[in-house]
Tab-separated table of C-alpha atoms in Angstrom:
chain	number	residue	atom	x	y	z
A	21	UNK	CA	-44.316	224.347	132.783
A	22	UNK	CA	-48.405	224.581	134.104
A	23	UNK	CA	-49.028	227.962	133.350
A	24	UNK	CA	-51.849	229.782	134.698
A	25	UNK	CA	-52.666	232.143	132.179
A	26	UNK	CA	-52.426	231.586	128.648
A	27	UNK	CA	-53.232	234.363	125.613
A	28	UNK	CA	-52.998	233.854	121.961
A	29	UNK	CA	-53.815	234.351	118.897
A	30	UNK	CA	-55.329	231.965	116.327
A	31	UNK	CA	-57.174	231.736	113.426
A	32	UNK	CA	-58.697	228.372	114.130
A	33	UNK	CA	-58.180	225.606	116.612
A	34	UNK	CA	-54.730	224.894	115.626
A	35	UNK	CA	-53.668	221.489	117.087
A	36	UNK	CA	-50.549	221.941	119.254
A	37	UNK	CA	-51.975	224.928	121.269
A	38	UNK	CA	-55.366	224.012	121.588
A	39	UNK	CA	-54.272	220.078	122.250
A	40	UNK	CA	-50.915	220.428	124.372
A	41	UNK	CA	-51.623	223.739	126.199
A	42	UNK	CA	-55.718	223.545	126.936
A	43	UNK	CA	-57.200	220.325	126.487
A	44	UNK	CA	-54.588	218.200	127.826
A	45	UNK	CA	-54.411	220.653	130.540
A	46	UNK	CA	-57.685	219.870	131.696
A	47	UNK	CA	-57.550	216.333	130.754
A	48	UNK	CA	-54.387	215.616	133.219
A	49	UNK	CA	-57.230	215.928	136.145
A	50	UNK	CA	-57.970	212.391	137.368
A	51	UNK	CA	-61.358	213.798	138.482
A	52	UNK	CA	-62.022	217.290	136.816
A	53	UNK	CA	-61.831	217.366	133.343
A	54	UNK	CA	-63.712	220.563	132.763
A	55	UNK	CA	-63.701	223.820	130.300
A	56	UNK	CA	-65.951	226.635	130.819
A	57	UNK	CA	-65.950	228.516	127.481
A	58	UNK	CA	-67.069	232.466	128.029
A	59	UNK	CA	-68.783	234.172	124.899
A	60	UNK	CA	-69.845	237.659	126.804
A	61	UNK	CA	-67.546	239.616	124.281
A	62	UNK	CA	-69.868	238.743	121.426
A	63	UNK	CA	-72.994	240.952	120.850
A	64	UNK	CA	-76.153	238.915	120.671
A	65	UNK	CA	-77.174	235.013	121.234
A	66	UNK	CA	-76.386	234.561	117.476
A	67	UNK	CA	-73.271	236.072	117.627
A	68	UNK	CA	-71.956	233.916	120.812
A	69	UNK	CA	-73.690	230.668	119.554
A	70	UNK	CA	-71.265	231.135	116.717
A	71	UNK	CA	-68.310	231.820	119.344
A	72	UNK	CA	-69.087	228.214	121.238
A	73	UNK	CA	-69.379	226.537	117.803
A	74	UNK	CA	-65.892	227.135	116.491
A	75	UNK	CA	-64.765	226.070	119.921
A	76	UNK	CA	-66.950	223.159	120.424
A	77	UNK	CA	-66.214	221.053	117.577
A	78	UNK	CA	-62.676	220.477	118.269
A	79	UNK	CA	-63.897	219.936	122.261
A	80	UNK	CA	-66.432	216.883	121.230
A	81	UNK	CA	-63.115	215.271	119.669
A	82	UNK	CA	-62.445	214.585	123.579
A	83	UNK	CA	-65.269	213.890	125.226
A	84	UNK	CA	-64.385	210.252	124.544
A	85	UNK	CA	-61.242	210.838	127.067
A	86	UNK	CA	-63.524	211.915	129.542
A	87	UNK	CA	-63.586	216.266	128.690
A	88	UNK	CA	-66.614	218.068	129.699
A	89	UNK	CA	-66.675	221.442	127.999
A	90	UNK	CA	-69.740	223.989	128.395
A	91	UNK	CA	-70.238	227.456	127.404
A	92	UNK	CA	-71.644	230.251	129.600
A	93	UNK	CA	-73.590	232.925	127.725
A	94	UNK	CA	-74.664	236.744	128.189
A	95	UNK	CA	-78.046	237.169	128.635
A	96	UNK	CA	-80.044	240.410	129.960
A	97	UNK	CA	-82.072	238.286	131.544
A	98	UNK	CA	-79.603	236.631	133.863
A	99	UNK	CA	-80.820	235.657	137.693
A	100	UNK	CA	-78.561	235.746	140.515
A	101	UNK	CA	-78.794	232.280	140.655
A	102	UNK	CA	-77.836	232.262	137.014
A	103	UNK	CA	-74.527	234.388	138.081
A	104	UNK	CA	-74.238	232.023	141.478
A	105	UNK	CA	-74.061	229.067	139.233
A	106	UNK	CA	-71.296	230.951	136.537
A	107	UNK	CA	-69.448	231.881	139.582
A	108	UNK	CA	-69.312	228.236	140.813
A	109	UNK	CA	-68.173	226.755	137.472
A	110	UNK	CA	-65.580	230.115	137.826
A	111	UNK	CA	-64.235	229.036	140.499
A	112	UNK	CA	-63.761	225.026	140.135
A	113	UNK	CA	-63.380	224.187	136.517
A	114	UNK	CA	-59.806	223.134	135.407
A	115	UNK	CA	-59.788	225.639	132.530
A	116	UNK	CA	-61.850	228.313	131.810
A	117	UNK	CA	-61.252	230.371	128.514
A	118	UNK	CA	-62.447	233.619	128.203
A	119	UNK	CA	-63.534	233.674	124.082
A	120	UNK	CA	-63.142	236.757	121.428
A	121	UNK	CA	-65.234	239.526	120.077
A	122	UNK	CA	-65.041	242.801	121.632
A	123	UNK	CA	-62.507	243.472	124.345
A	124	UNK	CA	-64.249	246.143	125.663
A	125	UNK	CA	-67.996	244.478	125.546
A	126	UNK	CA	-66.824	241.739	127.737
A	127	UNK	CA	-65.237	243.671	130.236
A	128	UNK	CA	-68.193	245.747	130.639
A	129	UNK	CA	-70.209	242.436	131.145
A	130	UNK	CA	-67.742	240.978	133.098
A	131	UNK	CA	-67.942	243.674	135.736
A	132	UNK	CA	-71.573	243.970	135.376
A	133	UNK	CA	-72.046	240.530	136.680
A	134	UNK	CA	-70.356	241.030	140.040
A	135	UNK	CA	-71.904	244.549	139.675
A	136	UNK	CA	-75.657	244.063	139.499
A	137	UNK	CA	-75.742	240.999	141.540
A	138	UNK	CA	-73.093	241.407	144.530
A	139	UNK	CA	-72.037	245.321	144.410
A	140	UNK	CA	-68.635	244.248	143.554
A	141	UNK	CA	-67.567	245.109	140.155
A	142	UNK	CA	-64.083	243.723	140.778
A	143	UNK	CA	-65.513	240.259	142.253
A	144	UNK	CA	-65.093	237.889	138.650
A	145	UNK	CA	-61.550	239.309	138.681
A	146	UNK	CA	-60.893	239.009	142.129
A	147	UNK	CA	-61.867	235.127	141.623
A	148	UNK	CA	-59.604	235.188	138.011
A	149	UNK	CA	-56.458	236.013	140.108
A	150	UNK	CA	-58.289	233.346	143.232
A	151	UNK	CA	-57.878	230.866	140.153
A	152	UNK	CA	-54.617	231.794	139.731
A	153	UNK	CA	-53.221	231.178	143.161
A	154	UNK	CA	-54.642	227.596	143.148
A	155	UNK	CA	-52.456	227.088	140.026
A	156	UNK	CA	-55.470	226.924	137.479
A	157	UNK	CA	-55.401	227.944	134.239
A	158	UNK	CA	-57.292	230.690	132.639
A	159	UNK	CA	-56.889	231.225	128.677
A	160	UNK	CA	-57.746	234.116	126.608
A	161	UNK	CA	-58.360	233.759	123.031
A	162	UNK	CA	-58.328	237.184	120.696
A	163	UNK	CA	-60.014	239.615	122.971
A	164	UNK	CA	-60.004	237.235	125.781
A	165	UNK	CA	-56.753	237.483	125.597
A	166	UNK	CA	-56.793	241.463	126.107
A	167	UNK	CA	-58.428	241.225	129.145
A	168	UNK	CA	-56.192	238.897	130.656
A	169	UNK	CA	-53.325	241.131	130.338
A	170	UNK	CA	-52.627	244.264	132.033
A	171	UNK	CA	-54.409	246.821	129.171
A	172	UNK	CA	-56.539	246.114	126.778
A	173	UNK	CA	-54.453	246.733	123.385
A	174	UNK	CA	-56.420	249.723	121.718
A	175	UNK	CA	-56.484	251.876	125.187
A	176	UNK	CA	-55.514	254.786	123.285
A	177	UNK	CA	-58.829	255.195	121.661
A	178	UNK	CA	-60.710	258.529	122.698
A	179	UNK	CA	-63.463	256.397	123.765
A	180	UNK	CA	-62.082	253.866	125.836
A	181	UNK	CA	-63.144	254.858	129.453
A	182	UNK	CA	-61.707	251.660	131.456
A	183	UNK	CA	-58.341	250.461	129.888
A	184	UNK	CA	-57.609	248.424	132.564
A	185	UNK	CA	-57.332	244.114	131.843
A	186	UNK	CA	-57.575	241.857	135.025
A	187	UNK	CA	-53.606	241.461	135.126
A	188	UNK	CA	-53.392	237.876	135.002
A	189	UNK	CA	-50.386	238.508	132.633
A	190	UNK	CA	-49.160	241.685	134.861
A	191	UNK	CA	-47.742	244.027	133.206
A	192	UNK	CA	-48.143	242.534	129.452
A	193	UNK	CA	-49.723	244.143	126.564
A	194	UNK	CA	-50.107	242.509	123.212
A	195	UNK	CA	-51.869	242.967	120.146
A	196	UNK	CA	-53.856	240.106	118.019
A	197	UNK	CA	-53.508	239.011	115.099
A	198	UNK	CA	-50.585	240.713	113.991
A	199	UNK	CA	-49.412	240.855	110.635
A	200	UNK	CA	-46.203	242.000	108.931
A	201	UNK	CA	-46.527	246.278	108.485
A	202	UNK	CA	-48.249	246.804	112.147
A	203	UNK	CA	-44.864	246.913	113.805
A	204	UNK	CA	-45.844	250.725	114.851
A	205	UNK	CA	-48.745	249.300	116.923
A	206	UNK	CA	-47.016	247.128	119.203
A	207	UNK	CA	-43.317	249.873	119.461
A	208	UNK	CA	-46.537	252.800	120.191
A	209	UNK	CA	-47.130	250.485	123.034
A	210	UNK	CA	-44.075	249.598	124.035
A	211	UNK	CA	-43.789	253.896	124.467
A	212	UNK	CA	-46.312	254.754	126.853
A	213	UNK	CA	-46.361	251.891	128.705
A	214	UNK	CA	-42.754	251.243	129.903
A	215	UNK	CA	-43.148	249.547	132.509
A	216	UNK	CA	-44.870	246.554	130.541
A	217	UNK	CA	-43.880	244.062	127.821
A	218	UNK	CA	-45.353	244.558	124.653
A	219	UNK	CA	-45.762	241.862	122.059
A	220	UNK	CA	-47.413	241.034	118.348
A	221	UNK	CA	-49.515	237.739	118.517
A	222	UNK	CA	-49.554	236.485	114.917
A	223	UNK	CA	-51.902	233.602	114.186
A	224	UNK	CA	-51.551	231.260	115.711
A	225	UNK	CA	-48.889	232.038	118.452
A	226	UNK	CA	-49.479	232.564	122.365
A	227	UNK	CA	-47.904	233.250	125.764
A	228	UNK	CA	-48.017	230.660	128.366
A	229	UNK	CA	-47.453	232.680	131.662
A	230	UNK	CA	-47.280	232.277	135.386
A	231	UNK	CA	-46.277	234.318	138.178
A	232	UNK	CA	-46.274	234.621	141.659
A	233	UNK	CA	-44.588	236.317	145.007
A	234	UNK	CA	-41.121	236.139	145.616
A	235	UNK	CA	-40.180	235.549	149.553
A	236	UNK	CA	-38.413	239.487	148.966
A	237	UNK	CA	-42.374	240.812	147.939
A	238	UNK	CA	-40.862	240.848	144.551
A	239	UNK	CA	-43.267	239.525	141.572
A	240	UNK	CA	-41.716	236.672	139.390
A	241	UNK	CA	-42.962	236.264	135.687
A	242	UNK	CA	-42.325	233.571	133.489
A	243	UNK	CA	-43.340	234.045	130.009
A	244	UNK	CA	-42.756	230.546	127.210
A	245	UNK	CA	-43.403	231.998	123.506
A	246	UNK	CA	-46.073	229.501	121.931
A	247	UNK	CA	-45.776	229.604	117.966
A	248	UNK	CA	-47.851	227.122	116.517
A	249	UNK	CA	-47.487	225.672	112.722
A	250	UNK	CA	-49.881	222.747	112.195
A	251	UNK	CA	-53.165	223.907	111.245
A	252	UNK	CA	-52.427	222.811	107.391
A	253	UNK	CA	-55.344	223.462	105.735
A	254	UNK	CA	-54.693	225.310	102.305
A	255	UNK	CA	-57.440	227.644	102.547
A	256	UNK	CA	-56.510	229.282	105.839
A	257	UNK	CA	-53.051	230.097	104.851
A	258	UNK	CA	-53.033	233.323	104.244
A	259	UNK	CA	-54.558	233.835	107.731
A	260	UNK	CA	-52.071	231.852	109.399
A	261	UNK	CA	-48.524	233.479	109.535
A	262	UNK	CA	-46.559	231.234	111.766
A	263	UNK	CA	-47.092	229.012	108.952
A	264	UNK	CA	-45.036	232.154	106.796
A	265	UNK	CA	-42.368	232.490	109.393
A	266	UNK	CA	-43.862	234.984	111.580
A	267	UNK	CA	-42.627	235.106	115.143
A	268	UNK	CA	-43.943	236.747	118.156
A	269	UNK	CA	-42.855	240.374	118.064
A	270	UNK	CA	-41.958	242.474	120.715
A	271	UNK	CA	-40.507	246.253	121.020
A	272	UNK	CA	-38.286	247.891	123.984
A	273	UNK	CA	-39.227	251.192	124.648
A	274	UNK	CA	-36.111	252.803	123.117
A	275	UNK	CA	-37.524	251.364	119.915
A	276	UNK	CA	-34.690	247.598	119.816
A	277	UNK	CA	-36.605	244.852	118.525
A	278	UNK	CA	-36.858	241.224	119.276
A	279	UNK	CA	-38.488	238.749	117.867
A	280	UNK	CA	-39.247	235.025	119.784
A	281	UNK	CA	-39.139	231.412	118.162
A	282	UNK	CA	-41.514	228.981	119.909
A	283	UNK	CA	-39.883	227.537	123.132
A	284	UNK	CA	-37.898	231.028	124.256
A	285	UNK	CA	-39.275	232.394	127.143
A	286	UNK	CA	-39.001	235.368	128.867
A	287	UNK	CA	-38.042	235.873	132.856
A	288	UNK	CA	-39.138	238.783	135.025
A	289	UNK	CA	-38.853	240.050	138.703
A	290	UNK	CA	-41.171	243.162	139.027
A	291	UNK	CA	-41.696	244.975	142.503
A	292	UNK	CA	-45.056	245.654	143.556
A	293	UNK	CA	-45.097	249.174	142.579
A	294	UNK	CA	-43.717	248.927	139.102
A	295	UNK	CA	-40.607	250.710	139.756
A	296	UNK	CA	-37.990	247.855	139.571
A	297	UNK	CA	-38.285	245.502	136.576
A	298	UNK	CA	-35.345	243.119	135.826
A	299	UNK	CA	-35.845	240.816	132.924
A	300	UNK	CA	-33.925	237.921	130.935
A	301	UNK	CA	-34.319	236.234	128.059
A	302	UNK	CA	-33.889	232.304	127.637
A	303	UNK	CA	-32.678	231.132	124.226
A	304	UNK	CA	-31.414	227.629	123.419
A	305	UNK	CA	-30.619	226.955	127.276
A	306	UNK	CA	-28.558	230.426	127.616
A	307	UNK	CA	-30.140	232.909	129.769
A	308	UNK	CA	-29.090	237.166	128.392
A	309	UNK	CA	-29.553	239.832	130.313
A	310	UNK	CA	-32.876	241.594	128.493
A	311	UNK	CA	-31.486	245.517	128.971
A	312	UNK	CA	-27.988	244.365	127.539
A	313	UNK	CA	-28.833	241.297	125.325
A	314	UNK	CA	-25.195	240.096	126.756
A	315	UNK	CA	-25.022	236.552	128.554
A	316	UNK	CA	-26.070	237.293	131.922
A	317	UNK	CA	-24.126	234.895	134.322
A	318	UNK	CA	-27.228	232.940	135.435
A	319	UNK	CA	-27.514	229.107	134.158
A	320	UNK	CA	-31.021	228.390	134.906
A	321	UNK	CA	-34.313	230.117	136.034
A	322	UNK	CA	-34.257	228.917	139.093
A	323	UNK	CA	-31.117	230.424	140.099
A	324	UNK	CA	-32.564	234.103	139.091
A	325	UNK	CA	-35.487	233.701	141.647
A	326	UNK	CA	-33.558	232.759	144.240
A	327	UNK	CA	-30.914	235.590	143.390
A	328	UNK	CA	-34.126	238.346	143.797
């Protein structure tokens, strides 16, 4: 699978999803081995020099294989030709991971950019989903990985004015860093959003998603469930509870409860309008309907897409 959108959760660079899902990604290029890493949702140059660092020490690992990885960072200062340049690293780098701080903070920069400098505060989401279509990958990491999915998590906060994420993973909500006891968060979601999937991200677990049109104008998702186990450092595990047996958690909105192992994934055929949403869940090679958790007749993914 070559997802194009990735979110997770993690509480450090974790080998097998920061190896297998993003660096190798970009290192499978024969002639673009690029990462743009995006601090905007940290507050000041401190703040997102310390965002790049915890990234860039497990990047310079690579650049022996040939990985170029560069940050891009908030400034008020910025120049449109400061912006023109982001845009064209946007548009062509092999992965490009939006980094964590505040959800809300980035978004606000993000749409500033296209805002101030083009009077299009939809244009670096426009060029996300652009990203998409060619079948890059874009990652989100902690609040990066809010805004990559249809809401950001803690919309129902009296002062959140734009809940809105750039839909990348359409019609998925999830919150980060979950830990046994929050179970209310992600079921509260799973409520007044019913027409989305909502999920618990424990460190260090993920989603690797992509999705596309259907020749009906129908919406196929594919989700694979990322849990991730071999960061094995003692100190950190407390912090890490995939290394505890957490799973990725997920609610219905009648209140059922599932929980994912790494490798399940989930399959969904949406209609542009939100009103029809079938789903499936693939366990160990069998396929169940998602509504009635019964086998569901299909025998591979491919023969559900072609069936809607």
């Amino acid at each position: 699978m070559f997802p194009t959108a990735l979110v997770y959760s993690s509480h450090n660079r974790c080998e097998y999803i920061h190896r297998e899902w993003i660096v190798e990604r970009a290192l499978r290029s024969p002639y673009n081995k690029t990462i743009l890493y995006l601090t905007m949702s940290m507050g000041e140059k401190h703040q997102q020099d310390y965002s790049w660092s915890t990234f860039s020490w497990y990047f310079n690992h690579f650049t022996q294989y040939g990985l170029h990885a560069i940050p891009f960072f908030w400034s008020d200062n910025l120049r449109k030709q400061d912006v023109d340049l982001l845009f064209e690293y946007l548009r062509s780098y092999e992965v490009v991971i939006l980094g964590g701080g505040n959800s809300f903070l980035g978004m606000q920069r993000y749409r500033a950019l296209g805002e101030i400098f083009y009077g299009d505060s939809d244009l670096f989401g426009r060029i996300l989903h652009e990203r998409q279509s060619e079948g890059k990958l874009t990652v989100g990491f902690s609040a990066g990985a809010d805004q990559l999915c249809e809401y950001i998590s803690c919309m129902f906060s009296p002062s959140v004015y734009n809940p809105c994420g750039f839909s990348l993973a359409r019609n998925v909500v999830t919150t980060l860093h979950h830990e046994w006891g929050n179970e209310g968060e992600i079921y509260t979601l799973a409520q007044n959003l019913p027409h989305c999937a909502a999920f618990g991200l424990p460190n260090d677990s993920g989603l690797a998603i992509d999705q596309d049109y259907l020749p009906s104008g129908n919406i196929w998702q594919v989700i694979e469930f990322l849990i991730d186990c071999s960061w094995d450092a003692p100190q950190d595990g407390w912090h890490i509870k995939t290394r505890r047996g957490m799973k990725i958690e997920h609610f219905y909105p009648d209140g059922r409860h599932w929980s994912f192992n790494g490798g399940d994934k989930m399959v969904r055929v949406m209609s542009g309008d939100n009103r029809y949403t079938k789903a499936w869940l693939v366990q160990n090679g069998t396929i169940l309907d998602y509504w009635s958790q019964k086998f569901s007749g299909f025998n591979s993914i491919d023969e559900i897409l072609a069936n809607h």
